[in-house]
Amino acid sequence: MTERYQIRVLGRLGPVLRAAFGDVRCEMPPRQTLIRGELSRDELRLLLERMDKLGLRLVQLDCQRS
């Protein structure tokens, strides 16, 4: 089952980092990056692990079931 997620991280990610997150949409509000997409729980876990390894600071994580 996939769910729709919205993840906010502190800072504006450049194109190389945004590309590292695959098939999710990235927007750039002031001083943050907003990552949106439909992910399975395993995909979300991998995305969060990747963000942690990159040293990104999670601001908010919202889930809306599809």
mmCIF file of N, CA and C in Angstrom:
data_model
loop_
_atom_site.group_PDB
_atom_site.id
_atom_site.type_symbol
_atom_site.label_atom_id
_atom_site.label_comp_id
_atom_site.label_asym_id
_atom_site.label_seq_id
_atom_site.Cartn_x
_atom_site.Cartn_y
_atom_site.Cartn_z
ATOM 1 N N MET A 1 0.841 -1.167 0.000
ATOM 2 C CA MET A 1 0.000 0.000 0.000
ATOM 3 C C MET A 1 0.894 1.241 0.000
ATOM 4 N N THR A 2 0.560 2.194 -0.841
ATOM 5 C CA THR A 2 1.305 3.448 -0.871
ATOM 6 C C THR A 2 0.484 4.526 -0.185
ATOM 7 N N GLU A 3 1.188 5.476 0.344
ATOM 8 C CA GLU A 3 0.569 6.622 0.983
ATOM 9 C C GLU A 3 1.234 7.873 0.439
ATOM 10 N N ARG A 4 0.515 8.953 0.466
ATOM 11 C CA ARG A 4 1.046 10.223 -0.027
ATOM 12 C C ARG A 4 1.703 10.958 1.142
ATOM 13 N N TYR A 5 2.966 11.335 0.941
ATOM 14 C CA TYR A 5 3.733 11.999 1.992
ATOM 15 C C TYR A 5 4.151 13.392 1.559
ATOM 16 N N GLN A 6 4.251 14.251 2.559
ATOM 17 C CA GLN A 6 4.809 15.584 2.376
ATOM 18 C C GLN A 6 5.871 15.746 3.456
ATOM 19 N N ILE A 7 7.106 15.979 3.026
ATOM 20 C CA ILE A 7 8.242 16.054 3.934
ATOM 21 C C ILE A 7 8.910 17.414 3.763
ATOM 22 N N ARG A 8 9.110 18.121 4.874
ATOM 23 C CA ARG A 8 9.812 19.413 4.845
ATOM 24 C C ARG A 8 11.175 19.232 5.493
ATOM 25 N N VAL A 9 12.193 19.734 4.826
ATOM 26 C CA VAL A 9 13.541 19.721 5.385
ATOM 27 C C VAL A 9 14.074 21.143 5.414
ATOM 28 N N LEU A 10 14.957 21.388 6.366
ATOM 29 C CA LEU A 10 15.561 22.705 6.512
ATOM 30 C C LEU A 10 16.579 22.917 5.407
ATOM 31 N N GLY A 11 16.538 24.071 4.778
ATOM 32 C CA GLY A 11 17.496 24.405 3.725
ATOM 33 C C GLY A 11 16.956 24.127 2.334
ATOM 34 N N ARG A 12 17.580 24.761 1.388
ATOM 35 C CA ARG A 12 17.183 24.590 -0.017
ATOM 36 C C ARG A 12 18.146 23.626 -0.673
ATOM 37 N N LEU A 13 17.611 22.516 -1.148
ATOM 38 C CA LEU A 13 18.440 21.495 -1.782
ATOM 39 C C LEU A 13 18.740 21.877 -3.222
ATOM 40 N N GLY A 14 19.967 21.663 -3.637
ATOM 41 C CA GLY A 14 20.360 21.902 -5.016
ATOM 42 C C GLY A 14 19.862 20.792 -5.925
ATOM 43 N N PRO A 15 20.033 20.945 -7.229
ATOM 44 C CA PRO A 15 19.514 19.968 -8.189
ATOM 45 C C PRO A 15 20.092 18.569 -8.014
ATOM 46 N N VAL A 16 21.339 18.454 -7.618
ATOM 47 C CA VAL A 16 21.947 17.126 -7.456
ATOM 48 C C VAL A 16 21.292 16.390 -6.298
ATOM 49 N N LEU A 17 21.096 17.073 -5.171
ATOM 50 C CA LEU A 17 20.441 16.427 -4.027
ATOM 51 C C LEU A 17 18.983 16.112 -4.320
ATOM 52 N N ARG A 18 18.288 17.032 -4.990
ATOM 53 C CA ARG A 18 16.885 16.761 -5.338
ATOM 54 C C ARG A 18 16.785 15.526 -6.227
ATOM 55 N N ALA A 19 17.708 15.365 -7.151
ATOM 56 C CA ALA A 19 17.698 14.203 -8.049
ATOM 57 C C ALA A 19 17.947 12.905 -7.287
ATOM 58 N N ALA A 20 18.617 12.989 -6.143
ATOM 59 C CA ALA A 20 18.915 11.788 -5.357
ATOM 60 C C ALA A 20 17.663 11.161 -4.754
ATOM 61 N N PHE A 21 16.556 11.901 -4.743
ATOM 62 C CA PHE A 21 15.337 11.380 -4.143
ATOM 63 C C PHE A 21 14.392 10.733 -5.141
ATOM 64 N N GLY A 22 14.809 10.538 -6.364
ATOM 65 C CA GLY A 22 14.042 9.761 -7.332
ATOM 66 C C GLY A 22 12.741 10.392 -7.768
ATOM 67 N N ASP A 23 11.668 9.601 -7.706
ATOM 68 C CA ASP A 23 10.381 9.982 -8.282
ATOM 69 C C ASP A 23 9.482 10.757 -7.331
ATOM 70 N N VAL A 24 10.046 11.722 -6.628
ATOM 71 C CA VAL A 24 9.232 12.586 -5.783
ATOM 72 C C VAL A 24 9.360 14.018 -6.289
ATOM 73 N N ARG A 25 8.402 14.818 -5.945
ATOM 74 C CA ARG A 25 8.385 16.211 -6.398
ATOM 75 C C ARG A 25 8.991 17.095 -5.310
ATOM 76 N N CYS A 26 9.864 17.995 -5.692
ATOM 77 C CA CYS A 26 10.496 18.912 -4.740
ATOM 78 C C CYS A 26 10.099 20.347 -5.072
ATOM 79 N N GLU A 27 9.709 21.086 -4.040
ATOM 80 C CA GLU A 27 9.413 22.509 -4.163
ATOM 81 C C GLU A 27 10.333 23.248 -3.201
ATOM 82 N N MET A 28 10.529 24.532 -3.443
ATOM 83 C CA MET A 28 11.491 25.307 -2.683
ATOM 84 C C MET A 28 10.861 26.530 -2.025
ATOM 85 N N PRO A 29 10.061 26.355 -0.949
ATOM 86 C CA PRO A 29 9.617 27.548 -0.225
ATOM 87 C C PRO A 29 10.828 28.183 0.472
ATOM 88 N N PRO A 30 10.696 29.406 0.987
ATOM 89 C CA PRO A 30 11.842 30.070 1.620
ATOM 90 C C PRO A 30 12.498 29.224 2.722
ATOM 91 N N ARG A 31 13.807 29.046 2.628
ATOM 92 C CA ARG A 31 14.656 28.375 3.620
ATOM 93 C C ARG A 31 14.320 26.915 3.863
ATOM 94 N N GLN A 32 13.520 26.300 3.003
ATOM 95 C CA GLN A 32 13.152 24.893 3.163
ATOM 96 C C GLN A 32 13.039 24.225 1.801
ATOM 97 N N THR A 33 12.979 22.905 1.842
ATOM 98 C CA THR A 33 12.632 22.126 0.658
ATOM 99 C C THR A 33 11.449 21.250 1.029
ATOM 100 N N LEU A 34 10.452 21.221 0.170
ATOM 101 C CA LEU A 34 9.254 20.428 0.364
ATOM 102 C C LEU A 34 9.301 19.262 -0.617
ATOM 103 N N ILE A 35 9.258 18.049 -0.092
ATOM 104 C CA ILE A 35 9.335 16.833 -0.899
ATOM 105 C C ILE A 35 7.978 16.144 -0.804
ATOM 106 N N ARG A 36 7.371 15.865 -1.957
ATOM 107 C CA ARG A 36 6.047 15.225 -1.997
ATOM 108 C C ARG A 36 6.081 14.015 -2.907
ATOM 109 N N GLY A 37 5.342 12.984 -2.511
ATOM 110 C CA GLY A 37 5.235 11.827 -3.382
ATOM 111 C C GLY A 37 4.488 10.689 -2.733
ATOM 112 N N GLU A 38 4.138 9.712 -3.557
ATOM 113 C CA GLU A 38 3.493 8.495 -3.069
ATOM 114 C C GLU A 38 4.568 7.446 -2.849
ATOM 115 N N LEU A 39 4.624 6.946 -1.614
ATOM 116 C CA LEU A 39 5.673 6.013 -1.234
ATOM 117 C C LEU A 39 5.090 4.875 -0.413
ATOM 118 N N SER A 40 5.685 3.712 -0.544
ATOM 119 C CA SER A 40 5.359 2.610 0.362
ATOM 120 C C SER A 40 6.109 2.863 1.664
ATOM 121 N N ARG A 41 5.813 2.103 2.688
ATOM 122 C CA ARG A 41 6.538 2.271 3.958
ATOM 123 C C ARG A 41 8.025 2.005 3.783
ATOM 124 N N ASP A 42 8.373 1.002 2.985
ATOM 125 C CA ASP A 42 9.784 0.706 2.744
ATOM 126 C C ASP A 42 10.467 1.851 1.997
ATOM 127 N N GLU A 43 9.790 2.415 1.000
ATOM 128 C CA GLU A 43 10.360 3.543 0.251
ATOM 129 C C GLU A 43 10.544 4.754 1.165
ATOM 130 N N LEU A 44 9.565 4.995 2.056
ATOM 131 C CA LEU A 44 9.688 6.100 2.998
ATOM 132 C C LEU A 44 10.882 5.887 3.924
ATOM 133 N N ARG A 45 11.024 4.684 4.431
ATOM 134 C CA ARG A 45 12.143 4.373 5.319
ATOM 135 C C ARG A 45 13.470 4.623 4.617
ATOM 136 N N LEU A 46 13.593 4.157 3.374
ATOM 137 C CA LEU A 46 14.829 4.369 2.616
ATOM 138 C C LEU A 46 15.082 5.857 2.350
ATOM 139 N N LEU A 47 14.032 6.592 2.044
ATOM 140 C CA LEU A 47 14.169 8.027 1.803
ATOM 141 C C LEU A 47 14.646 8.740 3.073
ATOM 142 N N LEU A 48 14.046 8.405 4.217
ATOM 143 C CA LEU A 48 14.450 9.028 5.471
ATOM 144 C C LEU A 48 15.876 8.649 5.849
ATOM 145 N N GLU A 49 16.268 7.412 5.592
ATOM 146 C CA GLU A 49 17.653 7.001 5.849
ATOM 147 C C GLU A 49 18.622 7.785 4.963
ATOM 148 N N ARG A 50 18.266 7.963 3.701
ATOM 149 C CA ARG A 50 19.107 8.728 2.778
ATOM 150 C C ARG A 50 19.230 10.175 3.243
ATOM 151 N N MET A 51 18.116 10.747 3.676
ATOM 152 C CA MET A 51 18.138 12.117 4.176
ATOM 153 C C MET A 51 19.050 12.229 5.401
ATOM 154 N N ASP A 52 18.978 11.254 6.297
ATOM 155 C CA ASP A 52 19.815 11.257 7.491
ATOM 156 C C ASP A 52 21.294 11.181 7.122
ATOM 157 N N LYS A 53 21.635 10.312 6.181
ATOM 158 C CA LYS A 53 23.031 10.173 5.751
ATOM 159 C C LYS A 53 23.550 11.447 5.097
ATOM 160 N N LEU A 54 22.660 12.204 4.473
ATOM 161 C CA LEU A 54 23.046 13.466 3.839
ATOM 162 C C LEU A 54 23.093 14.618 4.847
ATOM 163 N N GLY A 55 22.676 14.345 6.084
ATOM 164 C CA GLY A 55 22.710 15.366 7.118
ATOM 165 C C GLY A 55 21.581 16.372 7.036
ATOM 166 N N LEU A 56 20.475 15.994 6.383
ATOM 167 C CA LEU A 56 19.346 16.909 6.254
ATOM 168 C C LEU A 56 18.528 16.916 7.540
ATOM 169 N N ARG A 57 18.026 18.074 7.899
ATOM 170 C CA ARG A 57 17.239 18.220 9.119
ATOM 171 C C ARG A 57 15.750 18.211 8.783
ATOM 172 N N LEU A 58 15.052 17.199 9.282
ATOM 173 C CA LEU A 58 13.616 17.048 9.063
ATOM 174 C C LEU A 58 12.862 18.095 9.877
ATOM 175 N N VAL A 59 11.973 18.823 9.221
ATOM 176 C CA VAL A 59 11.159 19.835 9.877
ATOM 177 C C VAL A 59 9.762 19.289 10.133
ATOM 178 N N GLN A 60 9.199 18.574 9.139
ATOM 179 C CA GLN A 60 7.833 18.093 9.241
ATOM 180 C C GLN A 60 7.626 16.899 8.310
ATOM 181 N N LEU A 61 6.806 15.954 8.773
ATOM 182 C CA LEU A 61 6.443 14.793 7.958
ATOM 183 C C LEU A 61 4.952 14.592 8.103
ATOM 184 N N ASP A 62 4.232 14.696 6.990
ATOM 185 C CA ASP A 62 2.768 14.491 6.975
ATOM 186 C C ASP A 62 2.439 13.331 6.059
ATOM 187 N N CYS A 63 1.414 12.579 6.445
ATOM 188 C CA CYS A 63 0.968 11.434 5.648
ATOM 189 C C CYS A 63 -0.512 11.556 5.373
ATOM 190 N N GLN A 64 -0.881 11.244 4.101
ATOM 191 C CA GLN A 64 -2.290 11.210 3.725
ATOM 192 C C GLN A 64 -2.482 9.950 2.911
ATOM 193 N N ARG A 65 -3.275 9.040 3.384
ATOM 194 C CA ARG A 65 -3.482 7.766 2.675
ATOM 195 C C ARG A 65 -4.160 7.987 1.336
ATOM 196 N N SER A 66 -3.661 7.235 0.321
ATOM 197 C CA SER A 66 -4.245 7.375 -1.008
ATOM 198 C C SER A 66 -5.329 6.361 -1.229
#
